[in-house]
mmCIF file of C-alpha atoms and ligand atoms in Angstrom:
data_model
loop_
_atom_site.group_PDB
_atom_site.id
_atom_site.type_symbol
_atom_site.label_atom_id
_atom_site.label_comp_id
_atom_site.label_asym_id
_atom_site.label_seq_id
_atom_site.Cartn_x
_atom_site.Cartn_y
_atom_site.Cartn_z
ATOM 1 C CA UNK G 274 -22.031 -28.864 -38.251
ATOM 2 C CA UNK G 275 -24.036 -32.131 -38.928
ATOM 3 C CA UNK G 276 -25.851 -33.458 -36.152
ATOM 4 C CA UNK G 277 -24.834 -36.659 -34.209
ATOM 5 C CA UNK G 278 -27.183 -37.577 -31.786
ATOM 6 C CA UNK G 279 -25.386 -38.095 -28.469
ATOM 7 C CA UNK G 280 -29.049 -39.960 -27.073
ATOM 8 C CA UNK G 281 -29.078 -43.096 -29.156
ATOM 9 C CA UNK G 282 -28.266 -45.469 -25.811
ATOM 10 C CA UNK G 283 -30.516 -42.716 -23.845
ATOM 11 C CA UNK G 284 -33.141 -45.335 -22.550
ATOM 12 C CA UNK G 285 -30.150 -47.771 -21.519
ATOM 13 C CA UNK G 286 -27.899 -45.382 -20.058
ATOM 14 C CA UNK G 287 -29.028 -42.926 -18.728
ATOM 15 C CA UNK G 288 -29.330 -42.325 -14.987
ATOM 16 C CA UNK G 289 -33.224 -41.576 -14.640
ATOM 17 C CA UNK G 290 -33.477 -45.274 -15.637
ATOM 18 C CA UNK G 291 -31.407 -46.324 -12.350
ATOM 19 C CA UNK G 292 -31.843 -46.657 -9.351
ATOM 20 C CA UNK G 293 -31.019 -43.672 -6.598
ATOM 21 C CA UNK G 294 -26.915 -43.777 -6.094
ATOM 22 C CA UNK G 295 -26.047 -45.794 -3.370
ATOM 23 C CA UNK G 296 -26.069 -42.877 -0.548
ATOM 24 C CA UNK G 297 -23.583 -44.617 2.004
ATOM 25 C CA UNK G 298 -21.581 -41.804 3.986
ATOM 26 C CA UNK G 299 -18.359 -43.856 5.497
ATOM 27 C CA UNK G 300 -17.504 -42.593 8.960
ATOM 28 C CA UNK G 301 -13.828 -41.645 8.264
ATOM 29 C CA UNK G 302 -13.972 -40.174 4.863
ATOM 30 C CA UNK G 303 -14.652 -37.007 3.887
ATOM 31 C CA UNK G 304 -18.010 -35.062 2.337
ATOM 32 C CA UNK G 305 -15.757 -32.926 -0.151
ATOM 33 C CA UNK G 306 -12.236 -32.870 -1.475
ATOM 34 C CA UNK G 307 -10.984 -30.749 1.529
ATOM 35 C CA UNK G 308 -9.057 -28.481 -1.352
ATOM 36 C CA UNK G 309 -12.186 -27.198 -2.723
ATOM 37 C CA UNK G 310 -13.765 -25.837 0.410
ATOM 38 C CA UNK G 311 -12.762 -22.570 1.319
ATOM 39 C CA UNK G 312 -10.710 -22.370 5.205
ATOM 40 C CA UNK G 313 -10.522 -26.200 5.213
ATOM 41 C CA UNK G 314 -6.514 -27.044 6.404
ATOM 42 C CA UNK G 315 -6.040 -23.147 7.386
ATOM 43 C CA UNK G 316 -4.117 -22.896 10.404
ATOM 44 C CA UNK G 317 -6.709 -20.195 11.889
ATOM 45 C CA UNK G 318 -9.931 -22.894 11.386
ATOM 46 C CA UNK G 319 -7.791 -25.945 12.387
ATOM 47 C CA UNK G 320 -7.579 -24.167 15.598
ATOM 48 C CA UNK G 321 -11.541 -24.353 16.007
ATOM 49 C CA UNK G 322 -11.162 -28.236 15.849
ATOM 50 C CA UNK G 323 -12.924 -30.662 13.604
ATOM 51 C CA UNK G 324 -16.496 -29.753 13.996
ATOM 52 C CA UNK G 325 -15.540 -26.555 12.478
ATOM 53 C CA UNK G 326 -13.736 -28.425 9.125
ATOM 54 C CA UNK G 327 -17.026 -30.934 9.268
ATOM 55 C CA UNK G 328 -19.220 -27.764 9.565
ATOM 56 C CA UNK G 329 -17.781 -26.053 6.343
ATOM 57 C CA UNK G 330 -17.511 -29.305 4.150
ATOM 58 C CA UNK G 331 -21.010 -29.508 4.953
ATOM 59 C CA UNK G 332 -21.908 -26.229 3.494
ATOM 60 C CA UNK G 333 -20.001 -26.514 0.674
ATOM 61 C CA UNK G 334 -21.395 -29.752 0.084
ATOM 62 C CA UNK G 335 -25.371 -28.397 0.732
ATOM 63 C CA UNK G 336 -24.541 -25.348 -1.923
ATOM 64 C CA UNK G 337 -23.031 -27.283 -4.684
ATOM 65 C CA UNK G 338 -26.381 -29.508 -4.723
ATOM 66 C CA UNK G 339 -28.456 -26.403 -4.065
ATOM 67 C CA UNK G 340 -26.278 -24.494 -6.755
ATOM 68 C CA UNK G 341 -26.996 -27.764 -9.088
ATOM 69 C CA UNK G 342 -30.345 -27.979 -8.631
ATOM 70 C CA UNK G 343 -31.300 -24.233 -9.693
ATOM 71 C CA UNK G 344 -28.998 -24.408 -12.394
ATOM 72 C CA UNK G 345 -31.009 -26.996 -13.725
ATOM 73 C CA UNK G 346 -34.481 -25.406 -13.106
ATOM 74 C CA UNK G 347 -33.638 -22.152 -14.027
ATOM 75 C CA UNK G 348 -30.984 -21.854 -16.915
ATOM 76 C CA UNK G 349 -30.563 -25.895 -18.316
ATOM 77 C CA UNK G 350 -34.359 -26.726 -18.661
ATOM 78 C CA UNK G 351 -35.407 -23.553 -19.515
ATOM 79 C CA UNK G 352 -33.177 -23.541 -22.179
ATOM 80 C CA UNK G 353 -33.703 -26.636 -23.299
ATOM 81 C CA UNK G 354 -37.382 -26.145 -22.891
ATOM 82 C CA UNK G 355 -36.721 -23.151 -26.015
ATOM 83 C CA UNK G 356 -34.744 -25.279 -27.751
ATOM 84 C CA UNK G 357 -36.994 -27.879 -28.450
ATOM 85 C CA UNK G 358 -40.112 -26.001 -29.252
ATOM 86 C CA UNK G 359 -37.931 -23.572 -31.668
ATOM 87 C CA UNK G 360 -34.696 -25.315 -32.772
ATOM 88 C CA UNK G 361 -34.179 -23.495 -36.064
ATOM 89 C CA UNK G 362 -34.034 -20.293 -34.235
ATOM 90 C CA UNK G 363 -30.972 -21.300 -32.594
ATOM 91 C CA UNK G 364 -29.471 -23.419 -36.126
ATOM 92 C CA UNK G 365 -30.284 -26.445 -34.858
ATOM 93 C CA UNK G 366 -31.583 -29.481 -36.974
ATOM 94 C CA UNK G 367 -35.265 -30.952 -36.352
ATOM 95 C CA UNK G 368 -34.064 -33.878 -34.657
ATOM 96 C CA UNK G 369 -31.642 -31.737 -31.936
ATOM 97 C CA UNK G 370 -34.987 -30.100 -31.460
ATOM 98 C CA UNK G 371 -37.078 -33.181 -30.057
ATOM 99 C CA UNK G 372 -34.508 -34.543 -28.151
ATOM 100 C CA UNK G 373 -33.960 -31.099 -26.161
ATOM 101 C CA UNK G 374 -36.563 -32.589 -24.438
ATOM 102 C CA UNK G 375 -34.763 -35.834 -23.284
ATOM 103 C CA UNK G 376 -32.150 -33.269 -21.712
ATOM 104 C CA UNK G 377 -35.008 -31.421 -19.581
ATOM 105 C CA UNK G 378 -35.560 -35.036 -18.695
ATOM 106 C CA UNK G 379 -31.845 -35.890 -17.553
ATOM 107 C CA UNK G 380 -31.682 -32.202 -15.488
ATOM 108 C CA UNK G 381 -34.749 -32.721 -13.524
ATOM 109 C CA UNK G 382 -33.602 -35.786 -12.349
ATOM 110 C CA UNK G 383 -30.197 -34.243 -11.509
ATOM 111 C CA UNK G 384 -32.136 -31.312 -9.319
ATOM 112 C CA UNK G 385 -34.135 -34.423 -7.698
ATOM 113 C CA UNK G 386 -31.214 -36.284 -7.144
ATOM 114 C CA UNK G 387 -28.714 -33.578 -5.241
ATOM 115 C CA UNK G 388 -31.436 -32.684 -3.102
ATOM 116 C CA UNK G 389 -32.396 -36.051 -2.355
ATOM 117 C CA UNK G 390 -28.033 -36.166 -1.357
ATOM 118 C CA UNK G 391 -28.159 -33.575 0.927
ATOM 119 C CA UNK G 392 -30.943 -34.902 2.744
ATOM 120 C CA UNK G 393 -29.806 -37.987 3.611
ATOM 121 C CA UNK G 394 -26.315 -36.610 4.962
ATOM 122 C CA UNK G 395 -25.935 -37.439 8.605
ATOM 123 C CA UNK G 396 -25.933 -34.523 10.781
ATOM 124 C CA UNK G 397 -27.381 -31.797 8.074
ATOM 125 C CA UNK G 398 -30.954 -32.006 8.964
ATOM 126 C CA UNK G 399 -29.250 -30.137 12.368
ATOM 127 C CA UNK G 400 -27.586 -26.967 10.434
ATOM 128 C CA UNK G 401 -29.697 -23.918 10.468
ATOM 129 C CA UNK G 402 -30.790 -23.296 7.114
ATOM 130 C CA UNK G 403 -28.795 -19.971 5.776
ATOM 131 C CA UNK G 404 -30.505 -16.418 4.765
ATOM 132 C CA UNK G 405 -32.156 -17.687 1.079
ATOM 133 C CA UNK G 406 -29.924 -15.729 -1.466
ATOM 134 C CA UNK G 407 -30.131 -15.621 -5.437
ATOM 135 C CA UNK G 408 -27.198 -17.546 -6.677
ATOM 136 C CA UNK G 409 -24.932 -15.024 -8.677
ATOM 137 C CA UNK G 410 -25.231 -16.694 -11.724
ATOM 138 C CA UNK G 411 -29.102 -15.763 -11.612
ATOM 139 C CA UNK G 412 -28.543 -11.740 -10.581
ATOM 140 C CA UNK G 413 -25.572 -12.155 -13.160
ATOM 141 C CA UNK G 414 -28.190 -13.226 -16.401
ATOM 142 C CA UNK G 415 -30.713 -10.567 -15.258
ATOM 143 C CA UNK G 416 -28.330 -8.183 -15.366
ATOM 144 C CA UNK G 417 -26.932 -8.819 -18.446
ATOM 145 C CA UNK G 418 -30.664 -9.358 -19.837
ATOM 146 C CA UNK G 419 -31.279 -5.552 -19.165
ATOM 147 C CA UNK G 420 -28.299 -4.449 -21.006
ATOM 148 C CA UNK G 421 -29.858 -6.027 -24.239
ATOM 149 C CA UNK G 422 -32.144 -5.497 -26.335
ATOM 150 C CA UNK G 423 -34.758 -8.058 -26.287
ATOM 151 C CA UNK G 424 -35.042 -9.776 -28.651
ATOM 152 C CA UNK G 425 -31.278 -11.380 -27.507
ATOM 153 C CA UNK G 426 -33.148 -12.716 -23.965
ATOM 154 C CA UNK G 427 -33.378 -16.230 -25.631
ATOM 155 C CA UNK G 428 -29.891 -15.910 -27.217
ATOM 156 C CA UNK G 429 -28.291 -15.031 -23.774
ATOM 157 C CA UNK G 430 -29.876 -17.933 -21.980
ATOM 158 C CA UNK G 431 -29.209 -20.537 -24.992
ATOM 159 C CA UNK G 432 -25.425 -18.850 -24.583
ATOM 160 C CA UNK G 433 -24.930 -19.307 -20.986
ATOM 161 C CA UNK G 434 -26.120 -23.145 -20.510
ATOM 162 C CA UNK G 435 -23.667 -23.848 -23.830
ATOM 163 C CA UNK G 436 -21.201 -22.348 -21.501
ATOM 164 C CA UNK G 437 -22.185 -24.244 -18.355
ATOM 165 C CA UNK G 438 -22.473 -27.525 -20.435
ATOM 166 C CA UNK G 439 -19.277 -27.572 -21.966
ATOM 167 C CA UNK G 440 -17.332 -26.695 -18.904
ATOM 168 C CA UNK G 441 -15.732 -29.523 -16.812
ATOM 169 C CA UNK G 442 -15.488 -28.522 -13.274
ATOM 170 C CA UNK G 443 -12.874 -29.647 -11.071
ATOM 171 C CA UNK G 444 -15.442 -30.999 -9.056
ATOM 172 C CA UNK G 445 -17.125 -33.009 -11.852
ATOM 173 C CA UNK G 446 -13.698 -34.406 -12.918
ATOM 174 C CA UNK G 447 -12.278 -35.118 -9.734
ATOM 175 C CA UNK G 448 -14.629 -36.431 -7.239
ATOM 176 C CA UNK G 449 -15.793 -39.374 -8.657
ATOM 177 C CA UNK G 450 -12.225 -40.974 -8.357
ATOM 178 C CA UNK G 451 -11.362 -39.445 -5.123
ATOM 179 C CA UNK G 452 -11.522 -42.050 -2.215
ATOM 180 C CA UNK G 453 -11.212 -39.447 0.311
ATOM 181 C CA UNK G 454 -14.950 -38.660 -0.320
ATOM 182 C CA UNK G 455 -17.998 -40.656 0.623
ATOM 183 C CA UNK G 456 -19.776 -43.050 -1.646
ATOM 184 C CA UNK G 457 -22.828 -41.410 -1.514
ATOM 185 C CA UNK G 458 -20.878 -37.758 -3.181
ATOM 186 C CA UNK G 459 -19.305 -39.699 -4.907
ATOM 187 C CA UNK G 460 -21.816 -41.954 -7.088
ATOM 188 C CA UNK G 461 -24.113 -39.422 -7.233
ATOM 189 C CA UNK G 462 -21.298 -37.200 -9.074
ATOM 190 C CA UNK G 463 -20.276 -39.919 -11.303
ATOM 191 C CA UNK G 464 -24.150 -40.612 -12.464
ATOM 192 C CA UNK G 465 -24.384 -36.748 -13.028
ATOM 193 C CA UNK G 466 -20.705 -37.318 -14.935
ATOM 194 C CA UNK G 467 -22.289 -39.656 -16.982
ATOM 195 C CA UNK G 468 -25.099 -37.685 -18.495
ATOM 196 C CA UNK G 469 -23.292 -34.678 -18.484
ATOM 197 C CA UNK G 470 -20.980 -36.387 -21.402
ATOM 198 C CA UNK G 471 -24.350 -36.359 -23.697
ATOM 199 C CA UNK G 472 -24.565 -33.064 -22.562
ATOM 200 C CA UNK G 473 -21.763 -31.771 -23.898
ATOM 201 C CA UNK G 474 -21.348 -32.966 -27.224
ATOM 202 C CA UNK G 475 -25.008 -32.149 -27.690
ATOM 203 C CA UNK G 476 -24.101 -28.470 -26.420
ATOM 204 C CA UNK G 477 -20.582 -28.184 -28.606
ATOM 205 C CA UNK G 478 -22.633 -28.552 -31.757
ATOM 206 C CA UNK G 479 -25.414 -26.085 -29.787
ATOM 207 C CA UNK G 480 -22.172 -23.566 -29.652
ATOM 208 C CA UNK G 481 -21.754 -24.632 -33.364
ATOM 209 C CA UNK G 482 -24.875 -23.829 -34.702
ATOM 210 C CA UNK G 483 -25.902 -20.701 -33.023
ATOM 211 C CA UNK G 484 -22.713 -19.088 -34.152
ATOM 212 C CA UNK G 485 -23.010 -20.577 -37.721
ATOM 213 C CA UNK G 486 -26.279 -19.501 -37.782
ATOM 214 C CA UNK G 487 -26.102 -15.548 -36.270
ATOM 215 C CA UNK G 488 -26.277 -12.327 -38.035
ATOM 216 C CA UNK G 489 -23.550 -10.130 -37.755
ATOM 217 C CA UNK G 490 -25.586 -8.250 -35.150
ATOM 218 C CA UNK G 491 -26.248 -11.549 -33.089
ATOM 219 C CA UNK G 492 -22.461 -12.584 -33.478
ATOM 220 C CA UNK G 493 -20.989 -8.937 -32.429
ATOM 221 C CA UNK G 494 -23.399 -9.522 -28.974
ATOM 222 C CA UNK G 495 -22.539 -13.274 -28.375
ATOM 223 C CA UNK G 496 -18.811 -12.626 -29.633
ATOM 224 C CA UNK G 497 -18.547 -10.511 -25.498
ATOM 225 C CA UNK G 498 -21.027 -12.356 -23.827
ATOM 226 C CA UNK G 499 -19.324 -15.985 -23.851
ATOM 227 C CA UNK G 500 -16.466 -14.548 -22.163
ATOM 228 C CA UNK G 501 -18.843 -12.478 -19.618
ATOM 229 C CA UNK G 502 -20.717 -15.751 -19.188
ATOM 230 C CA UNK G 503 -17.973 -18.048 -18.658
ATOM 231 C CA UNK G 504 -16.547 -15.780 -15.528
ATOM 232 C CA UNK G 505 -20.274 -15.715 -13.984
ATOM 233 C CA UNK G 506 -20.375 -19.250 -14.040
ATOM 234 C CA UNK G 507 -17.297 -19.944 -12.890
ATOM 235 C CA UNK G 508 -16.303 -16.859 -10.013
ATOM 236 C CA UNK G 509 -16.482 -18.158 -6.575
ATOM 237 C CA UNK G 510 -19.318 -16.901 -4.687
ATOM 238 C CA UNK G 511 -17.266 -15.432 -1.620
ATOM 239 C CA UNK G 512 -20.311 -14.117 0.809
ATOM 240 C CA UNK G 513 -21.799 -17.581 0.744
ATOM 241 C CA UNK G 514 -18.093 -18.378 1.864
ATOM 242 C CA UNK G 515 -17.473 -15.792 4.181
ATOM 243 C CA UNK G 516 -21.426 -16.599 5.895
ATOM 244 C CA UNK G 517 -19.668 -20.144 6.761
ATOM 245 C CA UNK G 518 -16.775 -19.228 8.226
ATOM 246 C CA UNK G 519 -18.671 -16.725 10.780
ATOM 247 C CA UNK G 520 -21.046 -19.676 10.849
ATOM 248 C CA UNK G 521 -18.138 -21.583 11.777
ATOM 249 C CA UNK G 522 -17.087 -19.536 14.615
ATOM 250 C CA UNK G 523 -13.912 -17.394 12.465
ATOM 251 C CA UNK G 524 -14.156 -13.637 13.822
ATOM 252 C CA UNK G 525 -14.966 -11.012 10.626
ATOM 253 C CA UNK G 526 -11.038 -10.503 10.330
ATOM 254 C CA UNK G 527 -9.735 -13.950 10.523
ATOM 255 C CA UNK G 528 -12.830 -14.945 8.145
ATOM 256 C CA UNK G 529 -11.309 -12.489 5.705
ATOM 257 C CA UNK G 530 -7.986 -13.455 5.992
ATOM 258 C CA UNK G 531 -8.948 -16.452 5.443
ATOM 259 C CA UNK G 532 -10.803 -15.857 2.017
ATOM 260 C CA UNK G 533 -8.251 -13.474 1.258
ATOM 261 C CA UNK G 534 -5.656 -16.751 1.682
ATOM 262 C CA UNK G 535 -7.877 -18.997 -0.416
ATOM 263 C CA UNK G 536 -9.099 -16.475 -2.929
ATOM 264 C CA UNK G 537 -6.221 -15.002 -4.134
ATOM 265 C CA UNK G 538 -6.316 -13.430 -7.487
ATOM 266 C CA UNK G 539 -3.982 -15.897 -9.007
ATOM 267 C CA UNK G 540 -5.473 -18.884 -7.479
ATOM 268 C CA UNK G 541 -9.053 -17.825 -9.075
ATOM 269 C CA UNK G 542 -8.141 -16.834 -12.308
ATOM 270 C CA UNK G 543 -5.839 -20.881 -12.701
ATOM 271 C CA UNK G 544 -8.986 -22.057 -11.409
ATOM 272 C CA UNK G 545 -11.529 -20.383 -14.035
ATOM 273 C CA UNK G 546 -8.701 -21.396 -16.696
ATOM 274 C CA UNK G 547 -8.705 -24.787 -15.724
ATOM 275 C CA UNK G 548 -12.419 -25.300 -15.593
ATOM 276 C CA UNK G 549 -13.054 -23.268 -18.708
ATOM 277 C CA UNK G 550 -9.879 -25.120 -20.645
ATOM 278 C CA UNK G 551 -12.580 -27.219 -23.077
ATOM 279 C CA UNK G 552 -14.768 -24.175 -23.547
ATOM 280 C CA UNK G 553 -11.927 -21.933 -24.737
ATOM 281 C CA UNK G 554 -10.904 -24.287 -27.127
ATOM 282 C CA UNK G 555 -14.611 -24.926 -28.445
ATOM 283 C CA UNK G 556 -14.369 -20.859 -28.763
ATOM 284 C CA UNK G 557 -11.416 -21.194 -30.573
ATOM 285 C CA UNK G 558 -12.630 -23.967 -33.131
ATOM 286 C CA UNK G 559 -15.941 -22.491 -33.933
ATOM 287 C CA UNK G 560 -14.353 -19.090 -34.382
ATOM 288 C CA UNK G 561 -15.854 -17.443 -31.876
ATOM 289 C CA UNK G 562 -12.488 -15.777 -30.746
ATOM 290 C CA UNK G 563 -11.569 -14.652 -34.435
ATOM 291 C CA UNK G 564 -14.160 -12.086 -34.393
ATOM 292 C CA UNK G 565 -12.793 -8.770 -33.470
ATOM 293 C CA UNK G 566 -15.017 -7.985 -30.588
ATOM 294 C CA UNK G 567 -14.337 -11.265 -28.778
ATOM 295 C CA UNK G 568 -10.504 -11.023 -28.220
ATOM 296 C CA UNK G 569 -10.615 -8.312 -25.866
ATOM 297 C CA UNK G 570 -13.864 -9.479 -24.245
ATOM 298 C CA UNK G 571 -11.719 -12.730 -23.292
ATOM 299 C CA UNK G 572 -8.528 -10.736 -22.251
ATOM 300 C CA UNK G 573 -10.813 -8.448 -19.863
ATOM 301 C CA UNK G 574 -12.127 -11.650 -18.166
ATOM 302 C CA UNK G 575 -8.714 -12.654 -18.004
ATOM 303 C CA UNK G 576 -9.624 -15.908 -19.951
ATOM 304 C CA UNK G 577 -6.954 -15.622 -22.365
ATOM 305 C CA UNK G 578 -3.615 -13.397 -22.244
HETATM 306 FE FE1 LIG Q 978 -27.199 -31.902 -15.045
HETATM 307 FE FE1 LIG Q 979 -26.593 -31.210 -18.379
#
């Protein structure tokens, strides 16, 4: 696949070169789409009254920043960090190479930016901060790196941020339109939106290349790991959940009735199909899902029937 640089406008449009979102929070609207936080509208957390549905929007809204910003430290930059001072070992032309680097640029702002958001939220500087936890996503790659050999380490990495770059989230696509939310969620989603479009064309042709460019033996190890990769990005991370709902004054059982209401195995696997919809397809176009080992692999995950 030829290269088409997604960064021509980069210096114009991109968000680094504006200022901070405007970080109003209306009194009135909310900090989250209430359908995307987990016990928000259940009968048994109504009954704790509103400080209880303030209490858990604000959680969800402190871990999606604090989920963004080690995504981008740990997996995005680091990858892109790779990319840029090897492209060809990944397929990818000289120029995709130097302007890797405009990407680590884009993702450290993003990390500055969503911690800068929860910050400035009235009322969070009061919430206790929560037991420090690896995100799953990080235990998930180390993990997997141990089942490889290693010479693959770089492959896995480059994998997973494709993966995580081509996705759309429901929270990416929605919030930015939603006027139940806040401005300040609100534009600082849309600026991340905005970027994130470079992104991903700049990762569909990374998905390109480092398939085009594999050895069998590299293409029979990516072929299971995309579909591996996608769930671990996508699976909700139900402790963190369950920690806020005991935070929020739910007893163990009604906390897991209540997870067990939100979470239900339908409802998660529509979700990871929904978020995932552009990535299967980019599977399906490069031929990633043609080779024999990465049917099944998708079926497992329960990405594909
Ligand atoms: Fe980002
Ligand atoms: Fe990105």
């Amino acid at each position: 696949m030829q290269y088409q640089s997604p960064f021509e406008n980069w210096y114009t449009y991109s968000t680094v070169h504006k200022p901070l979102p405007d970080f109003t929070c209306e009194t009135g609207l909310v900090l989250f789409p209430p359908e995307l936080v987990p016990g928000v509208g259940h009968p048994l957390v109504d009954k704790l009254g509103n400080h209880a549905t303030r209490h858990l929007m604000m959680r969800k809204l402190e871990s999606y920043n604090a989920f963004t910003e080690k995504l981008e430290y740990k997996a995005v930059m680091a990858a892109s960090i790779k990319i840029a001072q090897d492209p060809q070992a990944f397929g990818l032309s000289e120029q995709a190479g130097r302007e890797a680097r405009l990407i680590v640029t884009d993702e450290s702002h993003h990390a500055y930016v969503a911690i800068e958001l929860i910050k400035r939220i009235p009322g969070f500087s009061e919430l206790p901060p929560l037991a420090p936890s690896q995100p799953p996503f990080l235990r998930g790659l180390e993990e997997l790196e141990k089942s490889l050999p290693t010479e693959f380490a770089d492959d896995l990495l480059i994998a997973f941020v494709a993966i995580s770059e081509t996705l759309i989230t429901s929270i990416l696509r929605g919030i930015p339109r939603d006027p139940r939310v806040v401005n300040a969620v609100r534009n600082t989603v849309r600026d991340h939106c905005i970027d994130e479009a470079r992104h991903h064309s700049y990762f569909v042709y990374v998905v390109h290349q480092h398939w085009a460019s594999s050895a069998p033996d590299r293409r029979e190890i990516l072929a299971s790991l995309y579909a591996k990769l996608i769930r671990l990005f996508l699976d909700p991370n139900i402790d963190l959940c369950r920690a806020w709902l005991l935070e929020a004054g739910l007893d163990p059982h009604d906390a897991e009735v209540v997870l067990r209401d939100y979470y239900s195995p339908e409802r998660v696997a529509a979700g990871i199909r929904a978020d995932s919809f552009p990535t299967l397809k980019l599977m399906e176009r490069v031929g990633v899902l043609d080779h024999p080992t990465a049917r099944p692999a998708f079926v497992e995950q329960k990405l594909i029937d």
